[in-house]
Amino acid sequence: MARFVILVQSVLLLVAMVFSMSESRFGPFKKYRVLLVDNLPDSDELDIQCTSDKIGNKDQTLNGFGQTFEFGFTEDYIDSISFNCDLWYYSGDQQEHHVNFNAFAEDKDFIASCGDTCKWTVTVEGIHFYNADKGEDELLHTWDN
């Protein structure tokens, strides 16, 4: 009977350890975030639609300089996760601008440059990516029109 109790306690301890590790950024299931920062003029509206086959859609409209849209998710060891984003902004003269880009890819080089948070800053020039490896913003995508 004592062996059975020790076995049950060991199994419960193992389950608790795995669960606590999955909740931490150092656990077997690492957590990531995508952060979009609106640095457009206050009068410009920014529509965001990010999609992933594994997780679904993440949609938001931002209406001012400094507003942010952020979402998080946990890596998937079976299938890789990626988020593709479409952004539209309407300038003061109601001209539509669009860009499509990959905001997250479960690729070791991309993750190394991202860190735990993939930060994208939206400006009238285009979309800037904060490269954590280099410690600087890089203009990676420009508006279609």
PDB file of C-alpha atoms in Angstrom:
ATOM      1  CA  MET A   1       0.000   0.000   0.000  1.00  0.00           C
ATOM      2  CA  ALA A   2       2.836   2.381   0.826  1.00  0.00           C
ATOM      3  CA  ARG A   3       4.369   1.792  -2.607  1.00  0.00           C
ATOM      4  CA  PHE A   4       1.044   2.619  -4.257  1.00  0.00           C
ATOM      5  CA  VAL A   5       0.781   5.912  -2.329  1.00  0.00           C
ATOM      6  CA  ILE A   6       4.358   6.832  -3.295  1.00  0.00           C
ATOM      7  CA  LEU A   7       3.605   5.969  -6.932  1.00  0.00           C
ATOM      8  CA  VAL A   8       0.454   8.125  -6.946  1.00  0.00           C
ATOM      9  CA  GLN A   9       2.299  11.014  -5.285  1.00  0.00           C
ATOM     10  CA  SER A  10       5.111  10.736  -7.843  1.00  0.00           C
ATOM     11  CA  VAL A  11       2.671  10.777 -10.753  1.00  0.00           C
ATOM     12  CA  LEU A  12       0.826  13.779  -9.303  1.00  0.00           C
ATOM     13  CA  LEU A  13       4.121  15.605  -8.768  1.00  0.00           C
ATOM     14  CA  LEU A  14       5.170  14.887 -12.362  1.00  0.00           C
ATOM     15  CA  VAL A  15       1.826  16.151 -13.704  1.00  0.00           C
ATOM     16  CA  ALA A  16       2.100  19.301 -11.590  1.00  0.00           C
ATOM     17  CA  MET A  17       5.646  19.937 -12.839  1.00  0.00           C
ATOM     18  CA  VAL A  18       4.647  19.534 -16.494  1.00  0.00           C
ATOM     19  CA  PHE A  19       1.644  21.821 -16.019  1.00  0.00           C
ATOM     20  CA  SER A  20       3.679  24.509 -14.270  1.00  0.00           C
ATOM     21  CA  MET A  21       6.366  24.340 -16.953  1.00  0.00           C
ATOM     22  CA  SER A  22       3.769  24.732 -19.699  1.00  0.00           C
ATOM     23  CA  GLU A  23       2.595  27.913 -17.997  1.00  0.00           C
ATOM     24  CA  SER A  24       6.070  29.422 -17.962  1.00  0.00           C
ATOM     25  CA  ARG A  25       8.023  30.774 -20.880  1.00  0.00           C
ATOM     26  CA  PHE A  26      10.723  28.195 -20.176  1.00  0.00           C
ATOM     27  CA  GLY A  27       8.402  25.189 -20.250  1.00  0.00           C
ATOM     28  CA  PRO A  28       7.914  22.622 -22.958  1.00  0.00           C
ATOM     29  CA  PHE A  29       5.225  24.744 -24.612  1.00  0.00           C
ATOM     30  CA  LYS A  30       6.717  28.181 -25.130  1.00  0.00           C
ATOM     31  CA  LYS A  31       4.417  31.190 -25.298  1.00  0.00           C
ATOM     32  CA  TYR A  32       4.731  33.903 -27.925  1.00  0.00           C
ATOM     33  CA  ARG A  33       3.082  37.269 -28.487  1.00  0.00           C
ATOM     34  CA  VAL A  34       2.465  39.432 -31.509  1.00  0.00           C
ATOM     35  CA  LEU A  35       2.260  43.166 -30.803  1.00  0.00           C
ATOM     36  CA  LEU A  36       1.167  45.769 -33.361  1.00  0.00           C
ATOM     37  CA  VAL A  37       1.691  49.433 -32.466  1.00  0.00           C
ATOM     38  CA  ASP A  38      -0.240  52.157 -34.321  1.00  0.00           C
ATOM     39  CA  ASN A  39       2.094  55.072 -35.069  1.00  0.00           C
ATOM     40  CA  LEU A  40      -0.167  56.549 -37.752  1.00  0.00           C
ATOM     41  CA  PRO A  41      -1.540  60.078 -37.355  1.00  0.00           C
ATOM     42  CA  ASP A  42      -4.539  60.247 -34.995  1.00  0.00           C
ATOM     43  CA  SER A  43      -7.000  60.883 -37.811  1.00  0.00           C
ATOM     44  CA  ASP A  44      -6.104  57.628 -39.599  1.00  0.00           C
ATOM     45  CA  GLU A  45      -7.974  54.381 -38.947  1.00  0.00           C
ATOM     46  CA  LEU A  46      -6.059  51.087 -38.949  1.00  0.00           C
ATOM     47  CA  ASP A  47      -7.883  47.793 -39.567  1.00  0.00           C
ATOM     48  CA  ILE A  48      -6.015  44.619 -38.654  1.00  0.00           C
ATOM     49  CA  GLN A  49      -6.856  41.045 -39.565  1.00  0.00           C
ATOM     50  CA  CYS A  50      -4.384  38.325 -38.601  1.00  0.00           C
ATOM     51  CA  THR A  51      -5.141  34.714 -39.460  1.00  0.00           C
ATOM     52  CA  SER A  52      -3.720  31.321 -38.590  1.00  0.00           C
ATOM     53  CA  ASP A  53      -4.960  27.944 -39.787  1.00  0.00           C
ATOM     54  CA  LYS A  54      -4.299  26.496 -36.338  1.00  0.00           C
ATOM     55  CA  ILE A  55      -5.667  29.263 -34.097  1.00  0.00           C
ATOM     56  CA  GLY A  56      -8.136  31.325 -36.142  1.00  0.00           C
ATOM     57  CA  ASN A  57      -8.608  35.030 -36.749  1.00  0.00           C
ATOM     58  CA  LYS A  58      -7.453  37.943 -34.620  1.00  0.00           C
ATOM     59  CA  ASP A  59      -9.148  41.186 -35.719  1.00  0.00           C
ATOM     60  CA  GLN A  60      -8.982  44.739 -34.385  1.00  0.00           C
ATOM     61  CA  THR A  61      -9.486  48.350 -35.429  1.00  0.00           C
ATOM     62  CA  LEU A  62      -7.193  51.015 -33.973  1.00  0.00           C
ATOM     63  CA  ASN A  63      -7.983  54.714 -34.169  1.00  0.00           C
ATOM     64  CA  GLY A  64      -5.029  56.596 -32.845  1.00  0.00           C
ATOM     65  CA  PHE A  65      -1.336  57.075 -32.396  1.00  0.00           C
ATOM     66  CA  GLY A  66       0.074  54.802 -29.711  1.00  0.00           C
ATOM     67  CA  GLN A  67      -2.824  52.344 -29.617  1.00  0.00           C
ATOM     68  CA  THR A  68      -1.816  48.692 -29.603  1.00  0.00           C
ATOM     69  CA  PHE A  69      -3.214  45.313 -30.570  1.00  0.00           C
ATOM     70  CA  GLU A  70      -1.677  42.255 -28.988  1.00  0.00           C
ATOM     71  CA  PHE A  71      -2.393  38.547 -28.922  1.00  0.00           C
ATOM     72  CA  GLY A  72      -0.572  35.535 -27.578  1.00  0.00           C
ATOM     73  CA  PHE A  73      -0.462  31.820 -28.192  1.00  0.00           C
ATOM     74  CA  THR A  74       1.470  28.714 -27.253  1.00  0.00           C
ATOM     75  CA  GLU A  75       3.687  26.845 -29.673  1.00  0.00           C
ATOM     76  CA  ASP A  76       2.477  23.589 -31.177  1.00  0.00           C
ATOM     77  CA  TYR A  77       5.011  20.757 -31.332  1.00  0.00           C
ATOM     78  CA  ILE A  78       3.002  18.822 -33.909  1.00  0.00           C
ATOM     79  CA  ASP A  79       2.264  21.565 -36.452  1.00  0.00           C
ATOM     80  CA  SER A  80       4.063  24.853 -36.844  1.00  0.00           C
ATOM     81  CA  ILE A  81       2.082  28.028 -36.226  1.00  0.00           C
ATOM     82  CA  SER A  82       2.177  31.114 -38.376  1.00  0.00           C
ATOM     83  CA  PHE A  83       0.157  34.314 -38.445  1.00  0.00           C
ATOM     84  CA  ASN A  84      -0.401  36.179 -41.668  1.00  0.00           C
ATOM     85  CA  CYS A  85      -1.723  39.732 -41.251  1.00  0.00           C
ATOM     86  CA  ASP A  86      -3.585  42.090 -43.547  1.00  0.00           C
ATOM     87  CA  LEU A  87      -3.545  45.753 -42.533  1.00  0.00           C
ATOM     88  CA  TRP A  88      -5.568  48.550 -44.081  1.00  0.00           C
ATOM     89  CA  TYR A  89      -5.311  52.174 -43.201  1.00  0.00           C
ATOM     90  CA  TYR A  90      -7.388  55.032 -44.445  1.00  0.00           C
ATOM     91  CA  SER A  91      -5.574  58.333 -44.584  1.00  0.00           C
ATOM     92  CA  GLY A  92      -7.304  61.656 -43.944  1.00  0.00           C
ATOM     93  CA  ASP A  93      -8.350  61.842 -47.604  1.00  0.00           C
ATOM     94  CA  GLN A  94      -9.960  58.354 -47.282  1.00  0.00           C
ATOM     95  CA  GLN A  95      -7.369  56.756 -49.556  1.00  0.00           C
ATOM     96  CA  GLU A  96      -7.011  53.077 -48.702  1.00  0.00           C
ATOM     97  CA  HIS A  97      -3.555  51.617 -48.101  1.00  0.00           C
ATOM     98  CA  HIS A  98      -2.974  47.872 -47.692  1.00  0.00           C
ATOM     99  CA  VAL A  99      -0.161  45.516 -46.745  1.00  0.00           C
ATOM    100  CA  ASN A 100       0.011  41.773 -46.171  1.00  0.00           C
ATOM    101  CA  PHE A 101       2.850  40.175 -44.192  1.00  0.00           C
ATOM    102  CA  ASN A 102       3.777  37.223 -42.020  1.00  0.00           C
ATOM    103  CA  ALA A 103       3.659  38.521 -38.429  1.00  0.00           C
ATOM    104  CA  PHE A 104       4.846  35.261 -36.872  1.00  0.00           C
ATOM    105  CA  ALA A 105       6.471  32.094 -38.188  1.00  0.00           C
ATOM    106  CA  GLU A 106       7.519  29.184 -36.030  1.00  0.00           C
ATOM    107  CA  ASP A 107      10.977  29.173 -37.555  1.00  0.00           C
ATOM    108  CA  LYS A 108      14.113  29.264 -35.392  1.00  0.00           C
ATOM    109  CA  ASP A 109      15.704  32.220 -37.238  1.00  0.00           C
ATOM    110  CA  PHE A 110      12.512  34.259 -37.110  1.00  0.00           C
ATOM    111  CA  ILE A 111      11.952  33.437 -33.434  1.00  0.00           C
ATOM    112  CA  ALA A 112      15.555  34.412 -32.646  1.00  0.00           C
ATOM    113  CA  SER A 113      15.018  37.846 -34.202  1.00  0.00           C
ATOM    114  CA  CYS A 114      11.594  38.164 -32.539  1.00  0.00           C
ATOM    115  CA  GLY A 115      12.285  36.991 -29.019  1.00  0.00           C
ATOM    116  CA  ASP A 116       9.148  36.210 -27.019  1.00  0.00           C
ATOM    117  CA  THR A 117       7.278  39.155 -28.567  1.00  0.00           C
ATOM    118  CA  CYS A 118       7.138  39.930 -32.273  1.00  0.00           C
ATOM    119  CA  LYS A 119       6.719  43.707 -32.284  1.00  0.00           C
ATOM    120  CA  TRP A 120       5.484  45.463 -35.411  1.00  0.00           C
ATOM    121  CA  THR A 121       5.113  49.244 -35.607  1.00  0.00           C
ATOM    122  CA  VAL A 122       2.783  50.706 -38.230  1.00  0.00           C
ATOM    123  CA  THR A 123       3.737  54.069 -39.778  1.00  0.00           C
ATOM    124  CA  VAL A 124       2.823  55.977 -42.940  1.00  0.00           C
ATOM    125  CA  GLU A 125       6.015  54.491 -44.460  1.00  0.00           C
ATOM    126  CA  GLY A 126       4.961  50.912 -43.792  1.00  0.00           C
ATOM    127  CA  ILE A 127       5.488  48.166 -41.245  1.00  0.00           C
ATOM    128  CA  HIS A 128       8.581  48.173 -39.040  1.00  0.00           C
ATOM    129  CA  PHE A 129       9.799  45.027 -37.278  1.00  0.00           C
ATOM    130  CA  TYR A 130      11.704  45.248 -33.993  1.00  0.00           C
ATOM    131  CA  ASN A 131      14.665  42.904 -34.449  1.00  0.00           C
ATOM    132  CA  ALA A 132      15.603  41.785 -30.937  1.00  0.00           C
ATOM    133  CA  ASP A 133      18.929  40.341 -32.163  1.00  0.00           C
ATOM    134  CA  LYS A 134      20.019  43.717 -33.543  1.00  0.00           C
ATOM    135  CA  GLY A 135      18.127  45.862 -31.022  1.00  0.00           C
ATOM    136  CA  GLU A 136      16.598  48.062 -33.731  1.00  0.00           C
ATOM    137  CA  ASP A 137      13.504  48.641 -35.848  1.00  0.00           C
ATOM    138  CA  GLU A 138      13.674  47.693 -39.520  1.00  0.00           C
ATOM    139  CA  LEU A 139      11.253  48.794 -42.238  1.00  0.00           C
ATOM    140  CA  LEU A 140      10.274  45.428 -43.746  1.00  0.00           C
ATOM    141  CA  HIS A 141       7.003  46.085 -45.567  1.00  0.00           C
ATOM    142  CA  THR A 142       5.635  49.096 -47.432  1.00  0.00           C
ATOM    143  CA  TRP A 143       2.023  49.856 -48.302  1.00  0.00           C
ATOM    144  CA  ASP A 144       0.688  48.496 -51.604  1.00  0.00           C
ATOM    145  CA  ASN A 145      -0.574  51.931 -52.653  1.00  0.00           C
TER     146      ASN A 145
END
